[in-house]
Amino acid sequence: MTGTTVAEVVAEVMAEMAALEDPKMRAVNQRHGNDHGVNLSTLRAVAKRLKTQHDLALQLWETGDLRLTRFNDPTRSSRARAGR
């Protein structure tokens, strides 16, 4: 993903999350109050690969897909944006 814009990375990450979606994991996650169908270990692996990218996290936040906020730099986040 080197040399690409944040918007391109957002599109790639969203496509990757869609490909990782599993109806069985969605059922498990919904029982735990989460609205996604991606295994948490897999989600953590994606976050580890992408590392902390605050600009990317802000763009992913705007998509409304909260599972993707793992790429955020918490030292640069505002409580207002986090909804607290």
Tab-separated table of N, CA and C in Angstrom:
chain	number	residue	atom	x	y	z
A	1	MET	N	0.801	-1.189	0.000
A	1	MET	CA	0.000	0.000	0.000
A	1	MET	C	0.848	1.258	0.000
A	2	THR	N	2.111	1.111	-0.245
A	2	THR	CA	3.016	2.244	-0.292
A	2	THR	C	2.746	3.064	-1.543
A	3	GLY	N	2.778	4.397	-1.383
A	3	GLY	CA	2.592	5.270	-2.523
A	3	GLY	C	1.142	5.457	-2.934
A	4	THR	N	0.217	5.053	-2.091
A	4	THR	CA	-1.194	5.227	-2.404
A	4	THR	C	-1.789	6.292	-1.496
A	5	THR	N	-2.911	6.835	-1.916
A	5	THR	CA	-3.581	7.856	-1.110
A	5	THR	C	-4.364	7.193	0.015
A	6	VAL	N	-4.732	7.990	1.004
A	6	VAL	CA	-5.532	7.483	2.120
A	6	VAL	C	-6.850	6.924	1.601
A	7	ALA	N	-7.461	7.606	0.641
A	7	ALA	CA	-8.732	7.151	0.077
A	7	ALA	C	-8.590	5.778	-0.582
A	8	GLU	N	-7.474	5.558	-1.258
A	8	GLU	CA	-7.235	4.253	-1.886
A	8	GLU	C	-7.040	3.174	-0.831
A	9	VAL	N	-6.333	3.500	0.233
A	9	VAL	CA	-6.120	2.534	1.316
A	9	VAL	C	-7.444	2.217	1.996
A	10	VAL	N	-8.282	3.232	2.212
A	10	VAL	CA	-9.609	3.007	2.803
A	10	VAL	C	-10.396	2.024	1.940
A	11	ALA	N	-10.393	2.246	0.637
A	11	ALA	CA	-11.115	1.349	-0.272
A	11	ALA	C	-10.559	-0.071	-0.194
A	12	GLU	N	-9.242	-0.205	-0.135
A	12	GLU	CA	-8.617	-1.524	-0.037
A	12	GLU	C	-8.980	-2.211	1.275
A	13	VAL	N	-8.933	-1.470	2.372
A	13	VAL	CA	-9.253	-2.046	3.680
A	13	VAL	C	-10.724	-2.453	3.728
A	14	MET	N	-11.602	-1.616	3.207
A	14	MET	CA	-13.028	-1.948	3.190
A	14	MET	C	-13.280	-3.212	2.360
A	15	ALA	N	-12.596	-3.330	1.224
A	15	ALA	CA	-12.739	-4.521	0.386
A	15	ALA	C	-12.202	-5.757	1.112
A	16	GLU	N	-11.090	-5.589	1.811
A	16	GLU	CA	-10.524	-6.705	2.566
A	16	GLU	C	-11.472	-7.149	3.671
A	17	MET	N	-12.075	-6.197	4.378
A	17	MET	CA	-13.019	-6.539	5.441
A	17	MET	C	-14.233	-7.266	4.870
A	18	ALA	N	-14.701	-6.833	3.711
A	18	ALA	CA	-15.842	-7.488	3.068
A	18	ALA	C	-15.485	-8.931	2.701
A	19	ALA	N	-14.257	-9.135	2.237
A	19	ALA	CA	-13.817	-10.482	1.863
A	19	ALA	C	-13.656	-11.389	3.087
A	20	LEU	N	-13.344	-10.795	4.225
A	20	LEU	CA	-13.146	-11.571	5.456
A	20	LEU	C	-14.451	-11.840	6.209
A	21	GLU	N	-15.522	-11.238	5.779
A	21	GLU	CA	-16.826	-11.381	6.436
A	21	GLU	C	-17.254	-12.855	6.444
A	22	ASP	N	-17.695	-13.325	7.601
A	22	ASP	CA	-18.122	-14.712	7.782
A	22	ASP	C	-19.450	-14.704	8.541
A	23	PRO	N	-20.513	-15.246	7.954
A	23	PRO	CA	-21.820	-15.232	8.616
A	23	PRO	C	-21.806	-15.907	10.000
A	24	LYS	N	-21.015	-16.954	10.147
A	24	LYS	CA	-20.938	-17.621	11.460
A	24	LYS	C	-20.284	-16.711	12.497
A	25	MET	N	-19.223	-15.998	12.088
A	25	MET	CA	-18.566	-15.062	13.007
A	25	MET	C	-19.483	-13.893	13.325
A	26	ARG	N	-20.290	-13.469	12.352
A	26	ARG	CA	-21.240	-12.383	12.596
A	26	ARG	C	-22.215	-12.800	13.700
A	27	ALA	N	-22.704	-14.025	13.637
A	27	ALA	CA	-23.651	-14.510	14.659
A	27	ALA	C	-22.986	-14.527	16.041
A	28	VAL	N	-21.761	-15.007	16.106
A	28	VAL	CA	-21.020	-15.034	17.374
A	28	VAL	C	-20.798	-13.616	17.888
A	29	ASN	N	-20.318	-12.743	17.004
A	29	ASN	CA	-20.020	-11.370	17.408
A	29	ASN	C	-21.274	-10.619	17.835
A	30	GLN	N	-22.402	-10.858	17.183
A	30	GLN	CA	-23.639	-10.181	17.556
A	30	GLN	C	-24.085	-10.589	18.957
A	31	ARG	N	-23.838	-11.825	19.327
A	31	ARG	CA	-24.165	-12.255	20.698
A	31	ARG	C	-23.338	-11.492	21.728
A	32	HIS	N	-22.195	-10.988	21.308
A	32	HIS	CA	-21.310	-10.221	22.189
A	32	HIS	C	-21.447	-8.710	21.990
A	33	GLY	N	-22.446	-8.309	21.209
A	33	GLY	CA	-22.709	-6.887	21.017
A	33	GLY	C	-21.913	-6.208	19.924
A	34	ASN	N	-21.277	-6.991	19.059
A	34	ASN	CA	-20.498	-6.416	17.955
A	34	ASN	C	-21.238	-6.632	16.644
A	35	ASP	N	-21.186	-5.649	15.773
A	35	ASP	CA	-21.924	-5.714	14.520
A	35	ASP	C	-20.983	-5.939	13.340
A	36	HIS	N	-20.242	-7.039	13.373
A	36	HIS	CA	-19.394	-7.391	12.233
A	36	HIS	C	-19.158	-8.889	12.234
A	37	GLY	N	-18.712	-9.400	11.106
A	37	GLY	CA	-18.508	-10.833	10.957
A	37	GLY	C	-17.072	-11.214	10.692
A	38	VAL	N	-16.137	-10.457	11.252
A	38	VAL	CA	-14.721	-10.757	11.069
A	38	VAL	C	-14.159	-11.258	12.393
A	39	ASN	N	-13.454	-12.366	12.333
A	39	ASN	CA	-12.807	-12.927	13.504
A	39	ASN	C	-11.866	-11.882	14.105
A	40	LEU	N	-11.914	-11.716	15.418
A	40	LEU	CA	-11.117	-10.690	16.077
A	40	LEU	C	-9.617	-10.892	15.862
A	41	SER	N	-9.161	-12.128	15.858
A	41	SER	CA	-7.737	-12.395	15.613
A	41	SER	C	-7.333	-11.936	14.214
A	42	THR	N	-8.201	-12.161	13.249
A	42	THR	CA	-7.941	-11.716	11.884
A	42	THR	C	-7.936	-10.197	11.816
A	43	LEU	N	-8.891	-9.575	12.495
A	43	LEU	CA	-8.960	-8.117	12.531
A	43	LEU	C	-7.706	-7.528	13.164
A	44	ARG	N	-7.237	-8.150	14.237
A	44	ARG	CA	-6.001	-7.680	14.884
A	44	ARG	C	-4.798	-7.832	13.957
A	45	ALA	N	-4.762	-8.903	13.174
A	45	ALA	CA	-3.654	-9.113	12.235
A	45	ALA	C	-3.635	-8.027	11.156
A	46	VAL	N	-4.806	-7.637	10.683
A	46	VAL	CA	-4.887	-6.553	9.697
A	46	VAL	C	-4.398	-5.255	10.337
A	47	ALA	N	-4.847	-4.993	11.560
A	47	ALA	CA	-4.422	-3.776	12.265
A	47	ALA	C	-2.912	-3.772	12.486
A	48	LYS	N	-2.357	-4.918	12.827
A	48	LYS	CA	-0.910	-4.998	13.048
A	48	LYS	C	-0.151	-4.735	11.748
A	49	ARG	N	-0.661	-5.278	10.655
A	49	ARG	CA	-0.010	-5.084	9.355
A	49	ARG	C	-0.037	-3.613	8.937
A	50	LEU	N	-1.154	-2.942	9.163
A	50	LEU	CA	-1.284	-1.545	8.751
A	50	LEU	C	-0.658	-0.574	9.738
A	51	LYS	N	-0.440	-1.032	10.961
A	51	LYS	CA	0.136	-0.202	12.023
A	51	LYS	C	-0.762	0.995	12.318
A	52	THR	N	-0.339	1.859	13.203
A	52	THR	CA	-1.120	3.035	13.569
A	52	THR	C	-0.997	4.088	12.482
A	53	GLN	N	-2.142	4.463	11.935
A	53	GLN	CA	-2.200	5.488	10.892
A	53	GLN	C	-3.394	6.379	11.206
A	54	HIS	N	-3.134	7.483	11.876
A	54	HIS	CA	-4.208	8.335	12.350
A	54	HIS	C	-5.094	8.841	11.216
A	55	ASP	N	-4.513	9.306	10.124
A	55	ASP	CA	-5.312	9.813	9.006
A	55	ASP	C	-6.198	8.716	8.421
A	56	LEU	N	-5.651	7.519	8.318
A	56	LEU	CA	-6.436	6.383	7.839
A	56	LEU	C	-7.576	6.090	8.810
A	57	ALA	N	-7.281	6.103	10.096
A	57	ALA	CA	-8.310	5.826	11.103
A	57	ALA	C	-9.444	6.838	11.027
A	58	LEU	N	-9.109	8.103	10.818
A	58	LEU	CA	-10.146	9.132	10.709
A	58	LEU	C	-11.049	8.872	9.500
A	59	GLN	N	-10.455	8.505	8.386
A	59	GLN	CA	-11.246	8.205	7.192
A	59	GLN	C	-12.103	6.954	7.396
A	60	LEU	N	-11.545	5.947	8.059
A	60	LEU	CA	-12.311	4.733	8.333
A	60	LEU	C	-13.448	5.022	9.305
A	61	TRP	N	-13.200	5.914	10.263
A	61	TRP	CA	-14.242	6.313	11.221
A	61	TRP	C	-15.422	6.913	10.463
A	62	GLU	N	-15.126	7.714	9.456
A	62	GLU	CA	-16.171	8.365	8.669
A	62	GLU	C	-17.034	7.352	7.923
A	63	THR	N	-16.527	6.148	7.672
A	63	THR	CA	-17.328	5.122	6.994
A	63	THR	C	-18.397	4.570	7.916
A	64	GLY	N	-18.237	4.772	9.218
A	64	GLY	CA	-19.188	4.227	10.181
A	64	GLY	C	-18.877	2.791	10.568
A	65	ASP	N	-17.810	2.240	10.043
A	65	ASP	CA	-17.427	0.855	10.327
A	65	ASP	C	-16.475	0.873	11.517
A	66	LEU	N	-17.024	0.733	12.714
A	66	LEU	CA	-16.249	0.941	13.929
A	66	LEU	C	-15.191	-0.125	14.173
A	67	ARG	N	-15.303	-1.275	13.534
A	67	ARG	CA	-14.251	-2.293	13.727
A	67	ARG	C	-12.927	-1.815	13.159
A	68	LEU	N	-12.975	-0.813	12.309
A	68	LEU	CA	-11.777	-0.348	11.626
A	68	LEU	C	-11.043	0.756	12.369
A	69	THR	N	-11.470	1.084	13.565
A	69	THR	CA	-10.825	2.165	14.314
A	69	THR	C	-9.573	1.686	15.044
A	70	ARG	N	-9.175	0.455	14.860
A	70	ARG	CA	-7.968	-0.068	15.504
A	70	ARG	C	-6.690	0.561	14.959
A	71	PHE	N	-6.777	1.309	13.883
A	71	PHE	CA	-5.601	1.924	13.267
A	71	PHE	C	-5.372	3.330	13.795
A	72	ASN	N	-6.141	3.724	14.777
A	72	ASN	CA	-6.089	5.078	15.303
A	72	ASN	C	-4.925	5.266	16.263
A	73	ASP	N	-4.435	6.484	16.326
A	73	ASP	CA	-3.454	6.878	17.331
A	73	ASP	C	-4.249	7.520	18.466
A	74	PRO	N	-4.447	6.819	19.584
A	74	PRO	CA	-5.302	7.345	20.648
A	74	PRO	C	-4.812	8.659	21.230
A	75	THR	N	-3.547	8.965	21.084
A	75	THR	CA	-3.031	10.234	21.623
A	75	THR	C	-3.495	11.414	20.763
A	76	ARG	N	-3.978	11.139	19.552
A	76	ARG	CA	-4.421	12.218	18.658
A	76	ARG	C	-5.932	12.267	18.499
A	77	SER	N	-6.656	11.433	19.248
A	77	SER	CA	-8.102	11.377	19.135
A	77	SER	C	-8.741	12.357	20.110
A	78	SER	N	-9.908	12.834	19.725
A	78	SER	CA	-10.659	13.682	20.648
A	78	SER	C	-11.797	12.876	21.243
A	79	ARG	N	-12.178	13.211	22.450
A	79	ARG	CA	-13.305	12.526	23.074
A	79	ARG	C	-14.584	12.777	22.288
A	80	ALA	N	-14.709	13.933	21.701
A	80	ALA	CA	-15.916	14.250	20.935
A	80	ALA	C	-16.042	13.315	19.736
A	81	ARG	N	-14.947	13.076	19.019
A	81	ARG	CA	-14.993	12.193	17.849
A	81	ARG	C	-15.293	10.763	18.280
A	82	ALA	N	-14.813	10.378	19.439
A	82	ALA	CA	-15.035	9.026	19.923
A	82	ALA	C	-16.439	8.847	20.483
A	83	GLY	N	-17.187	9.927	20.582
A	83	GLY	CA	-18.553	9.844	21.064
A	83	GLY	C	-18.662	9.694	22.566
A	84	ARG	N	-17.683	10.176	23.290
A	84	ARG	CA	-17.704	10.043	24.760
A	84	ARG	C	-18.153	11.309	25.399
